[in-house]
PDB file of C-alpha atoms in Angstrom:
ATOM      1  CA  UNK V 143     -10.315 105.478 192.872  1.00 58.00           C
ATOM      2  CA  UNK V 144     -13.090 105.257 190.417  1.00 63.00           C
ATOM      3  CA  UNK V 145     -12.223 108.520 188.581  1.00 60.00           C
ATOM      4  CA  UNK V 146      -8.966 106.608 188.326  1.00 62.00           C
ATOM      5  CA  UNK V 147     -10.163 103.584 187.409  1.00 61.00           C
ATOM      6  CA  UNK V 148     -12.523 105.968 184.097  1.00 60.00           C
ATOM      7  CA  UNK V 149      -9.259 106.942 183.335  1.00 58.00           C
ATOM      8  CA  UNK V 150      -7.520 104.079 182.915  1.00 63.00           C
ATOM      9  CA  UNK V 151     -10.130 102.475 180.786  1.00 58.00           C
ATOM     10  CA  UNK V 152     -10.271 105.738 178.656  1.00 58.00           C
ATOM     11  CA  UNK V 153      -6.658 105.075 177.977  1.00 56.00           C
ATOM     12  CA  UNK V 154      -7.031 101.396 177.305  1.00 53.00           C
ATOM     13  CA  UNK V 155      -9.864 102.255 174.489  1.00 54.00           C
ATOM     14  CA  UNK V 156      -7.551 105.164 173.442  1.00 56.00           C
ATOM     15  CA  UNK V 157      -4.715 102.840 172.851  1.00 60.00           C
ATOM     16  CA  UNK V 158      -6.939 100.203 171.432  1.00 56.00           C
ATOM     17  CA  UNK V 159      -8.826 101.904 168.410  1.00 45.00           C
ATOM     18  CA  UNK V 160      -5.188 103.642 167.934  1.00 50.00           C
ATOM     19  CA  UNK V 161      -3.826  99.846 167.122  1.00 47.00           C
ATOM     20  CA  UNK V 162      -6.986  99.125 164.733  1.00 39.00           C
ATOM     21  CA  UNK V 163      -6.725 102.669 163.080  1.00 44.00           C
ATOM     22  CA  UNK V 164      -2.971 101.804 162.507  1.00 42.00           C
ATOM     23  CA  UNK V 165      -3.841  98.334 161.475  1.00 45.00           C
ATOM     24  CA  UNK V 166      -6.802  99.720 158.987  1.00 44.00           C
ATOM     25  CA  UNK V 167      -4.844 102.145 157.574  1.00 47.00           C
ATOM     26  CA  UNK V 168      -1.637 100.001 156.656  1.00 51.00           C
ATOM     27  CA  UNK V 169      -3.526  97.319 155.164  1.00 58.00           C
ATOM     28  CA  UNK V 170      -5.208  99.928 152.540  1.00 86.00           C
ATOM     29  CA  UNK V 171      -1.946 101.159 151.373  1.00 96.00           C
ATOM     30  CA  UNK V 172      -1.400  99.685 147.758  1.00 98.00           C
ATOM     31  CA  UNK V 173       2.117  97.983 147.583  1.00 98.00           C
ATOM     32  CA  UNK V 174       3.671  96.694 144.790  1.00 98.00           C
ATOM     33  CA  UNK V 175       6.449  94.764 144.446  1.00 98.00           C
ATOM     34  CA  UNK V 176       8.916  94.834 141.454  1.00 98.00           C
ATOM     35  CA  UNK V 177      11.530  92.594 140.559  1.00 98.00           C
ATOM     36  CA  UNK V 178      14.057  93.261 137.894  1.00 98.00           C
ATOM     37  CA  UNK V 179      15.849  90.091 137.091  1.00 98.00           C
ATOM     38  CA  UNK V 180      18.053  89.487 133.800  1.00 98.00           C
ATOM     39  CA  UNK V 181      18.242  85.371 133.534  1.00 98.00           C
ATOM     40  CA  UNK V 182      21.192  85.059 131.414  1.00 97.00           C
ATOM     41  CA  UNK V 183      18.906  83.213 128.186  1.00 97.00           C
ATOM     42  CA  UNK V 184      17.975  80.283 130.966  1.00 97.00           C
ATOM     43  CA  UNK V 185      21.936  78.842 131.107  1.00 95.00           C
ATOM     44  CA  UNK V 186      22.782  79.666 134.839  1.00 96.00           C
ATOM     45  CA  UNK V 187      26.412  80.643 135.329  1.00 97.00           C
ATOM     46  CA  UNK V 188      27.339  76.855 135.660  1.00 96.00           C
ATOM     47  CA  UNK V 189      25.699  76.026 132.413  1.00 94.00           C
ATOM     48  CA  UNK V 190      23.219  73.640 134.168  1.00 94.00           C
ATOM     49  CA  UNK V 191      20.379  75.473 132.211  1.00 95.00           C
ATOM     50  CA  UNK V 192      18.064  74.386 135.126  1.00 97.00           C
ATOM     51  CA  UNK V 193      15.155  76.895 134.723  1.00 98.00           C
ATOM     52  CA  UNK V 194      13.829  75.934 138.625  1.00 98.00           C
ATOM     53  CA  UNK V 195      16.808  77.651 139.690  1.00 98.00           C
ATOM     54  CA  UNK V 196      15.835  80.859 138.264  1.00 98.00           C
ATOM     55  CA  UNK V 197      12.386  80.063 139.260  1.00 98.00           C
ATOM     56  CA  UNK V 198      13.149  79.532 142.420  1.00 98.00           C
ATOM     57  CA  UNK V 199      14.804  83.509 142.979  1.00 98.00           C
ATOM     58  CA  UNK V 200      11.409  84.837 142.060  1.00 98.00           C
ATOM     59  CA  UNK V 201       9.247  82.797 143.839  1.00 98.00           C
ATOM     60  CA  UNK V 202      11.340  83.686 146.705  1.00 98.00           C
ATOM     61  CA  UNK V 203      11.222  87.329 145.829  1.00 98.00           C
ATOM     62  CA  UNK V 204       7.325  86.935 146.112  1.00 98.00           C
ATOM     63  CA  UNK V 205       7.136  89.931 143.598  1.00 98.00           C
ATOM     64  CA  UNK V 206       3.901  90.849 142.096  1.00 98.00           C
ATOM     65  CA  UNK V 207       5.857  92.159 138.836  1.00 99.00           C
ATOM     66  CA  UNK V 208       8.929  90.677 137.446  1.00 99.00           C
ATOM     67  CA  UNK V 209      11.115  92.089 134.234  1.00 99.00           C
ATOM     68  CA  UNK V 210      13.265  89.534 132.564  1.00 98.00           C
ATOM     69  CA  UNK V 211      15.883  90.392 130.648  1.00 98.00           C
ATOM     70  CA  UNK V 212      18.226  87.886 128.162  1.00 98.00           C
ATOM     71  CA  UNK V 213      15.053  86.279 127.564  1.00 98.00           C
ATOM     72  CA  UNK V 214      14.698  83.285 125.201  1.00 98.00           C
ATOM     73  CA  UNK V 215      11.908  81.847 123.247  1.00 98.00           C
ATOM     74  CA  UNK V 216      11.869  78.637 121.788  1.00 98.00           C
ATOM     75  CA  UNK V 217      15.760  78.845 120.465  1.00 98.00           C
ATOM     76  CA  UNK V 218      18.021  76.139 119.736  1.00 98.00           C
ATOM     77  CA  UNK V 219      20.324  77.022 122.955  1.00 97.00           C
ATOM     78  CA  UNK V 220      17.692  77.119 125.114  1.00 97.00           C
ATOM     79  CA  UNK V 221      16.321  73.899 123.650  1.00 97.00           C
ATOM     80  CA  UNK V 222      13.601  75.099 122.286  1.00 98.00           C
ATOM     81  CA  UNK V 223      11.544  76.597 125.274  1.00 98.00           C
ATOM     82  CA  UNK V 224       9.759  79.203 125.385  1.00 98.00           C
ATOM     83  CA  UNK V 225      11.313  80.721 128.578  1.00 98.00           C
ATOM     84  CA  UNK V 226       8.737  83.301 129.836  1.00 98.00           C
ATOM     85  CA  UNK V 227       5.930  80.772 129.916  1.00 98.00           C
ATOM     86  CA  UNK V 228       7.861  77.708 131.653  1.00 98.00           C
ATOM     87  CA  UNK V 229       9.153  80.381 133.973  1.00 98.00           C
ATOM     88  CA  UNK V 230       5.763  81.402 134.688  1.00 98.00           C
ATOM     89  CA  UNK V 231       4.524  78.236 135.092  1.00 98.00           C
ATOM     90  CA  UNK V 232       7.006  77.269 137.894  1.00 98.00           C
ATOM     91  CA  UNK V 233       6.267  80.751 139.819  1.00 98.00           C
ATOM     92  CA  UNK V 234       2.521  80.606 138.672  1.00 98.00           C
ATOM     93  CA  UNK V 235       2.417  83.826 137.370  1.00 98.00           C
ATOM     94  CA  UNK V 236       0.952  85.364 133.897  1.00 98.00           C
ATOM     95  CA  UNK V 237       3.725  85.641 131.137  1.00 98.00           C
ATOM     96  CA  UNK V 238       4.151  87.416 128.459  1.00 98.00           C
ATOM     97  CA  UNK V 239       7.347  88.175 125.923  1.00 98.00           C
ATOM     98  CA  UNK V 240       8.370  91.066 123.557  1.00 98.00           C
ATOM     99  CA  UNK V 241      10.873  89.780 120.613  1.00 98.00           C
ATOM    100  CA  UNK V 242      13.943  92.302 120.409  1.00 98.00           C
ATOM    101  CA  UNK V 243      15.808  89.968 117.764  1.00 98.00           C
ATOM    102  CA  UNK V 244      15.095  86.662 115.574  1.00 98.00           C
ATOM    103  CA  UNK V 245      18.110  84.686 117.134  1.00 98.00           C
ATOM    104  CA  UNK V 246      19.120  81.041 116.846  1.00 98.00           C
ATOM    105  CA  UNK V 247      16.307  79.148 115.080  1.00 98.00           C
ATOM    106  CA  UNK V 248      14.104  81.149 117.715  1.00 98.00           C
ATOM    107  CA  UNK V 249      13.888  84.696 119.409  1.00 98.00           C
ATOM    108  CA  UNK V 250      15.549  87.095 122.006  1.00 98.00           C
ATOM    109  CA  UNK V 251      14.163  89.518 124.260  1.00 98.00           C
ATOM    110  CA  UNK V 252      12.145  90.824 127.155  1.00 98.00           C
ATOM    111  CA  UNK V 253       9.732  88.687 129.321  1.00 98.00           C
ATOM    112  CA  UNK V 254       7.378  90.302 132.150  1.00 98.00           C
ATOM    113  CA  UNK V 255       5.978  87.947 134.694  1.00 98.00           C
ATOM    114  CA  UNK V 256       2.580  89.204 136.528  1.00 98.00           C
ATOM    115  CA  UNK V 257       0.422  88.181 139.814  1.00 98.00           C
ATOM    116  CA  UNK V 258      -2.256  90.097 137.744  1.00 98.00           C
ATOM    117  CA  UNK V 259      -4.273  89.688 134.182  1.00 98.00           C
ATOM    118  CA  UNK V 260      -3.528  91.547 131.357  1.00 98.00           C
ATOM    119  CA  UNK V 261      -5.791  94.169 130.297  1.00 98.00           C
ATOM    120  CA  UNK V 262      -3.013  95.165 127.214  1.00 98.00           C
ATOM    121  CA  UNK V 263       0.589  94.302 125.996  1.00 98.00           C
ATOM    122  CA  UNK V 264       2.558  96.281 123.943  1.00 98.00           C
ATOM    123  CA  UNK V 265       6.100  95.854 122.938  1.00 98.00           C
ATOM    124  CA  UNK V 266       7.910  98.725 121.920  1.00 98.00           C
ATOM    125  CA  UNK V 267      11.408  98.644 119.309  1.00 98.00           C
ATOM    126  CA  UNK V 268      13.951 100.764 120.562  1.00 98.00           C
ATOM    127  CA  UNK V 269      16.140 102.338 118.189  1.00 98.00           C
ATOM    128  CA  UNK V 270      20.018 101.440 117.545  1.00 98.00           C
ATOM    129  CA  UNK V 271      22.852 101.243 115.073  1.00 98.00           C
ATOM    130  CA  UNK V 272      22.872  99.415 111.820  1.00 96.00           C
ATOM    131  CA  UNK V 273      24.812  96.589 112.939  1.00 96.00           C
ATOM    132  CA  UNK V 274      24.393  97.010 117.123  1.00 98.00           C
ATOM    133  CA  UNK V 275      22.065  94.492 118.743  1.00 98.00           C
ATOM    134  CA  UNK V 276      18.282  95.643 118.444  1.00 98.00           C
ATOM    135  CA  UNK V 277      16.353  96.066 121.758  1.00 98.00           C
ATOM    136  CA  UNK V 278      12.689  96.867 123.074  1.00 98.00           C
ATOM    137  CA  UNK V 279      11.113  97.963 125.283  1.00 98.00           C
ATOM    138  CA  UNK V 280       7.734  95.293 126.663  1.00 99.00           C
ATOM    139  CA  UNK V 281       4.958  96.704 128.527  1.00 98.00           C
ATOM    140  CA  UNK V 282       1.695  95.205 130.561  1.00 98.00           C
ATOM    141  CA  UNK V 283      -1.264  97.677 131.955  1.00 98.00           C
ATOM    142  CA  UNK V 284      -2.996  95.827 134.641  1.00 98.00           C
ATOM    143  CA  UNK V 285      -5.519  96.070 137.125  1.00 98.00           C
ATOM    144  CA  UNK V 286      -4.048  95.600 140.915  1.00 98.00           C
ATOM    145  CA  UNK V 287      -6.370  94.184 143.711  1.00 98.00           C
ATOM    146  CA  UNK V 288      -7.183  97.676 145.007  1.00 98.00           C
ATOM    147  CA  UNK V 289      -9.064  98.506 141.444  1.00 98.00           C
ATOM    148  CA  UNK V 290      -5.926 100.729 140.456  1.00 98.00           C
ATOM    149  CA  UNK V 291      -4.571 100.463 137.027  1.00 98.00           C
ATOM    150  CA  UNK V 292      -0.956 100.935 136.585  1.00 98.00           C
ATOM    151  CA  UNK V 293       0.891 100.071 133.460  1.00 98.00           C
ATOM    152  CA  UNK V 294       4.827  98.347 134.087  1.00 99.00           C
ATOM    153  CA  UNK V 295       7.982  98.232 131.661  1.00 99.00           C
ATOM    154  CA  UNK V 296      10.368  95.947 131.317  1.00 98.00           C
ATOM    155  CA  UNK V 297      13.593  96.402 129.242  1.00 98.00           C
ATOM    156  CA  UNK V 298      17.249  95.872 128.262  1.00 98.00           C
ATOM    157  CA  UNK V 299      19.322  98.671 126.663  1.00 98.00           C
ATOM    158  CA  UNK V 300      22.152  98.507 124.608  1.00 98.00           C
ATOM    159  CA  UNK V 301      25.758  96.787 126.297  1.00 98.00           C
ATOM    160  CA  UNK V 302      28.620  98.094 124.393  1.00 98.00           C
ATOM    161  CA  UNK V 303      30.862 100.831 126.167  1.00 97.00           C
ATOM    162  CA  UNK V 304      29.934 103.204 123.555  1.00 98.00           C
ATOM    163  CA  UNK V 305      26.816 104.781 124.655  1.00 98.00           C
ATOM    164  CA  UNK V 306      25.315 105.896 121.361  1.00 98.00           C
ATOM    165  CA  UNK V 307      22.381 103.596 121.811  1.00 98.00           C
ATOM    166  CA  UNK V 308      21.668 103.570 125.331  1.00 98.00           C
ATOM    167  CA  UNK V 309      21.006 107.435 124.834  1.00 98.00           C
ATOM    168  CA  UNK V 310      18.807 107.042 121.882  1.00 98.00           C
ATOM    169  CA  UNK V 311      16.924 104.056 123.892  1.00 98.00           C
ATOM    170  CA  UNK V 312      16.517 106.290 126.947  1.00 98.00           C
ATOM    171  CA  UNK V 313      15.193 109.395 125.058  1.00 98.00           C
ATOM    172  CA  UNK V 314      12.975 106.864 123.146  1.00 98.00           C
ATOM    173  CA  UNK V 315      11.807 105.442 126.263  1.00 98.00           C
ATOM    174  CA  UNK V 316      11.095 109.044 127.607  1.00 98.00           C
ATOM    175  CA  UNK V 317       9.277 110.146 124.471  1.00 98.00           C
ATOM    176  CA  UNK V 318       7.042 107.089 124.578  1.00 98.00           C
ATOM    177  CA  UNK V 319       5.926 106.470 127.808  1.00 98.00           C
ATOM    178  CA  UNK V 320       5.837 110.157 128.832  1.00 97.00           C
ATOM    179  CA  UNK V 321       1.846 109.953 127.299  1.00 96.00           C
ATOM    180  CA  UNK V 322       1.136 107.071 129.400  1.00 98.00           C
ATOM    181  CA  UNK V 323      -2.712 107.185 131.524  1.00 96.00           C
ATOM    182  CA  UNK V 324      -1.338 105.395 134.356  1.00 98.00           C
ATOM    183  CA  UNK V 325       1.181 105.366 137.101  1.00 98.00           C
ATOM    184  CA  UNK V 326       3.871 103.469 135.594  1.00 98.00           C
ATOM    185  CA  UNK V 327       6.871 101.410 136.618  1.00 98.00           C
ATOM    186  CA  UNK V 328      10.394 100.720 134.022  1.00 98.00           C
ATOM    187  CA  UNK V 329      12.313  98.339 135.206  1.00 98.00           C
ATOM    188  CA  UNK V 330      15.574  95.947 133.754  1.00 98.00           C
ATOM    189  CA  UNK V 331      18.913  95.961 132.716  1.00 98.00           C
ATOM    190  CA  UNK V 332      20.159  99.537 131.795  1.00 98.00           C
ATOM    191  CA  UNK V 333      23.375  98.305 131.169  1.00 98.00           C
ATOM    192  CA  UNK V 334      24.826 102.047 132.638  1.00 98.00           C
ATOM    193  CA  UNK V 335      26.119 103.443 135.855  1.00 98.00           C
ATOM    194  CA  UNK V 336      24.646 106.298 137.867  1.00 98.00           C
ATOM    195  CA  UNK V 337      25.243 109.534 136.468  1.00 97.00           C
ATOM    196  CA  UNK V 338      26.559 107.706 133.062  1.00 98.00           C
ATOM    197  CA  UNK V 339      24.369 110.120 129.957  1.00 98.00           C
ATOM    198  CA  UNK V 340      22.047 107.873 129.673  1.00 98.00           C
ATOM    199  CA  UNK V 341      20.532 107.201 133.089  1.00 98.00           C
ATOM    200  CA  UNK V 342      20.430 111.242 133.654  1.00 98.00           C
ATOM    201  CA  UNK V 343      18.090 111.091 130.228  1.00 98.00           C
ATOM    202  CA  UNK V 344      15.900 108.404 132.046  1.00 98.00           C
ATOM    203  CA  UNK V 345      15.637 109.983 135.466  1.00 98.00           C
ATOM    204  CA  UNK V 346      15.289 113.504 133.950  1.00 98.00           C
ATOM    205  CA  UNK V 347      11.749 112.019 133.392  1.00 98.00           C
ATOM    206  CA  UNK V 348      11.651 108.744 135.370  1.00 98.00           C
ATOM    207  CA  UNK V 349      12.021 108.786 139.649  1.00 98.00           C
ATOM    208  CA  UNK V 350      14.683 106.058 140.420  1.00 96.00           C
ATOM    209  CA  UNK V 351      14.078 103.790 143.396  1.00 97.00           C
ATOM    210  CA  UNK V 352      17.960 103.715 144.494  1.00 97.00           C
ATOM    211  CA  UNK V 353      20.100 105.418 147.309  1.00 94.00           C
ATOM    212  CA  UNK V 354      21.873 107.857 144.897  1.00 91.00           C
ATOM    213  CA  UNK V 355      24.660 108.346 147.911  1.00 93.00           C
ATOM    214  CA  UNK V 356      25.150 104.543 148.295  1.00 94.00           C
ATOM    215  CA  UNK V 357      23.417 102.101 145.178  1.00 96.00           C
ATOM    216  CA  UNK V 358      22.760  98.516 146.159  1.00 97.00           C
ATOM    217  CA  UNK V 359      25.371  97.083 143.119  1.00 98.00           C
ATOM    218  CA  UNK V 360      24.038  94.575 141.166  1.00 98.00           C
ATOM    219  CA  UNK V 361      26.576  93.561 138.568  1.00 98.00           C
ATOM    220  CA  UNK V 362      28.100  90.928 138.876  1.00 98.00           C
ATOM    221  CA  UNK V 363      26.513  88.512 141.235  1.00 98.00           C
ATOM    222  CA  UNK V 364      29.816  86.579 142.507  1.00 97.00           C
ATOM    223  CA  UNK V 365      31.469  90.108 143.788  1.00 97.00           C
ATOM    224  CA  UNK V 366      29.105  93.147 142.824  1.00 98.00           C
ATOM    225  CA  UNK V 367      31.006  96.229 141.607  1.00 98.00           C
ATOM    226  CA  UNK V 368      28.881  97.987 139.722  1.00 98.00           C
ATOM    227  CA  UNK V 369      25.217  99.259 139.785  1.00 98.00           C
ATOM    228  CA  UNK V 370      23.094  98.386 136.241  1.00 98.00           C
ATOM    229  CA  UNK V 371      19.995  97.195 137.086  1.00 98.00           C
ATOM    230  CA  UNK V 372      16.653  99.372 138.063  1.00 98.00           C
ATOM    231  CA  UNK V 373      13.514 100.103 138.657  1.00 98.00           C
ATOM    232  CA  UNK V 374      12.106 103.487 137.992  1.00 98.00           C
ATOM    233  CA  UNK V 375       8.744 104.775 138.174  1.00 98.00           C
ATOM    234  CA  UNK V 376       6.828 108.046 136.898  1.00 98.00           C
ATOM    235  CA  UNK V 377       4.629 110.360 138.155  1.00 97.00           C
ATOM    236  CA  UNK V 378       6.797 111.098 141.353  1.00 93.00           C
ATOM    237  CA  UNK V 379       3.593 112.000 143.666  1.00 95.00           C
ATOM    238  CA  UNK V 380       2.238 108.808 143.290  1.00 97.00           C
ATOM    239  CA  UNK V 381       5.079 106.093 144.001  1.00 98.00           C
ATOM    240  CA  UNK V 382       6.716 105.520 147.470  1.00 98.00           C
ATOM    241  CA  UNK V 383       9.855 103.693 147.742  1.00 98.00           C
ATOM    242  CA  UNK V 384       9.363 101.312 150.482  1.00 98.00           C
ATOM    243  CA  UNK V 385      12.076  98.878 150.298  1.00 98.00           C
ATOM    244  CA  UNK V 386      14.945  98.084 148.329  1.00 97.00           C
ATOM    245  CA  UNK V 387      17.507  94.890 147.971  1.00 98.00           C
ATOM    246  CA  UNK V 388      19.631  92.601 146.244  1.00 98.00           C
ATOM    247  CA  UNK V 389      19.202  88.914 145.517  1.00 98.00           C
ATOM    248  CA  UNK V 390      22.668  87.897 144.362  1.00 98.00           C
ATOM    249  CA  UNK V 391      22.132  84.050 143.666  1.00 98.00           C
ATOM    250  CA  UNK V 392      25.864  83.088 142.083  1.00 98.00           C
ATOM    251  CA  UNK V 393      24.010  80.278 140.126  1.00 98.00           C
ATOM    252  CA  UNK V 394      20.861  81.519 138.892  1.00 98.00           C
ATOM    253  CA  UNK V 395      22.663  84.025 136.655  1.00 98.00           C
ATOM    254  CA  UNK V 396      25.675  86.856 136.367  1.00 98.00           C
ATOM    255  CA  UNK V 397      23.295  89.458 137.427  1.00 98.00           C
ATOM    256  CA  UNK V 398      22.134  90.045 141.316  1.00 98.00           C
ATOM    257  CA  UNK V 399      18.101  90.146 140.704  1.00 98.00           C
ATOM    258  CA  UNK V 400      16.785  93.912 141.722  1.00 98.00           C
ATOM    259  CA  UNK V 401      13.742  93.860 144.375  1.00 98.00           C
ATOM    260  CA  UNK V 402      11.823  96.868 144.907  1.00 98.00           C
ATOM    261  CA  UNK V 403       8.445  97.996 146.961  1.00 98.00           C
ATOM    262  CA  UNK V 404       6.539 100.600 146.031  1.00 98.00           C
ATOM    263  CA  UNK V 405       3.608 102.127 147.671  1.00 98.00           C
ATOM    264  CA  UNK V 406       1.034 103.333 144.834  1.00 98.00           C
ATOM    265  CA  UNK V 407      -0.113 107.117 146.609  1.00 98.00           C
ATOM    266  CA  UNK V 408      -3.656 108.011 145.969  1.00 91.00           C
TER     267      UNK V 408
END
């Protein structure tokens, strides 16, 4: 009876300090959470331009990184905000935009939101056609709780059905950000489908977070049919996809918002 009684209690503090090594060593993985979102310049598909709408998707997203794309700052239509920083007031989270275009008495481009300081910015032209819409490419290095640095991309490429530009911008992209330090994250509006010329570029260098064999769709957010937002992330042995979803709020904008966790591997 005793011997069974040992045993028992051997197999409770087995059990035990099984949970806490469990518990231990899930709360030091590094997650991060991405969220692509492209806000349609602030209007909202109704027209309501009511920016706590859009706020209200990423707050509920609870991302630590957000990429905005359609991004306006301080233009007539969007009445003179400066959309990035009102957005990141209402989500209290750092802001910071990239200009892609002077456009309507103000600018156009890409906004990152951030949980975390900025330790640099950089916003990076991506090439085009005389006469196609010019488009960048933003980026923010950061430090994340865990003392890891890790540098994340936010962007927009080229719309028309030609796809002259989008494989320029992707092969840009590549050329650039292949000399990065730091585990890095691209995310945003790639305006392309899976296996279209100019996502193949990007993940012939970039790891993409989707199911290949069945995409969440993203595009557009009353009836989804097609998959054009991402988030990719480079070097492959030290991202984990986690989790992947949709946020298709019909209001908020044409685009369902992209949410993505990552595991940063050490």
């Amino acid at each position: 009876m005793q011997k069974k009684k040992k045993l028992i209690s051997f197999l409770l503090l087995f059990f035990f300090c099984g949970i806490v090594f469990a518990q231990k060593k899930d709360a030091e993985k590094v997650l991060v959470k991405v969220l692509s979102f492209n806000i349609l310049h602030g209007k909202t598909t109704n027209g309501s331009f009511d920016l706590d709408i859009i706020a209200n998707v990423i707050k509920k997203a609870d991302a630590d990184f957000v990429s905005l794309q359609e991004v306006d700052f301080k233009t007539n239509r969007a009445k003179k905000y400066d959309l990035p920083t009102e957005l990141g007031f209402r989500t209290k989270m750092t802001s910071v935009f990239g200009r892609a275009i002077y456009y309507d008495g103000g600018e156009y481009g890409e906004g990152v939101l951030s949980k975390y300081s900025f330790l640099s910015t950089r916003n990076v032209a991506l090439p085009y056609t005389k006469g196609n819409e010019p488009r960048a490419a933003l980026e923010i290095t950061t430090v994340l709780k865990s003392g890891d640095t890790i540098s994340f991309i936010g962007t927009h490429l080229d719309h028309l059905n030609e796809d002259t530009d989008r494989v320029s911008q992707a092969k840009e992209i590549n050329q650039v950000f292949s000399k990065n330090t730091y585990p890095t994250i691209l995310s945003g509006d790639l305006n392309d489908t899976p296996n279209s010329r100019a996502i193949n570029i990007l993940e012939s260098f970039w790891k993409a977070s989707y199911n290949k064999a069945n995409p969440k769709l993203t595009f557009p957010s009353d009836n989804p049919s097609k998959k054009i937002d991402y988030v990719m992330f480079y070097p492959t042995s030290k991202w984990n996809v986690i989790s992947k979803e949709t946020i298709c709020d019909t209001i908020a904008s044409d685009h369902c918002a992209y949410l993505v966790t990552l595991e940063l591997l050490h």
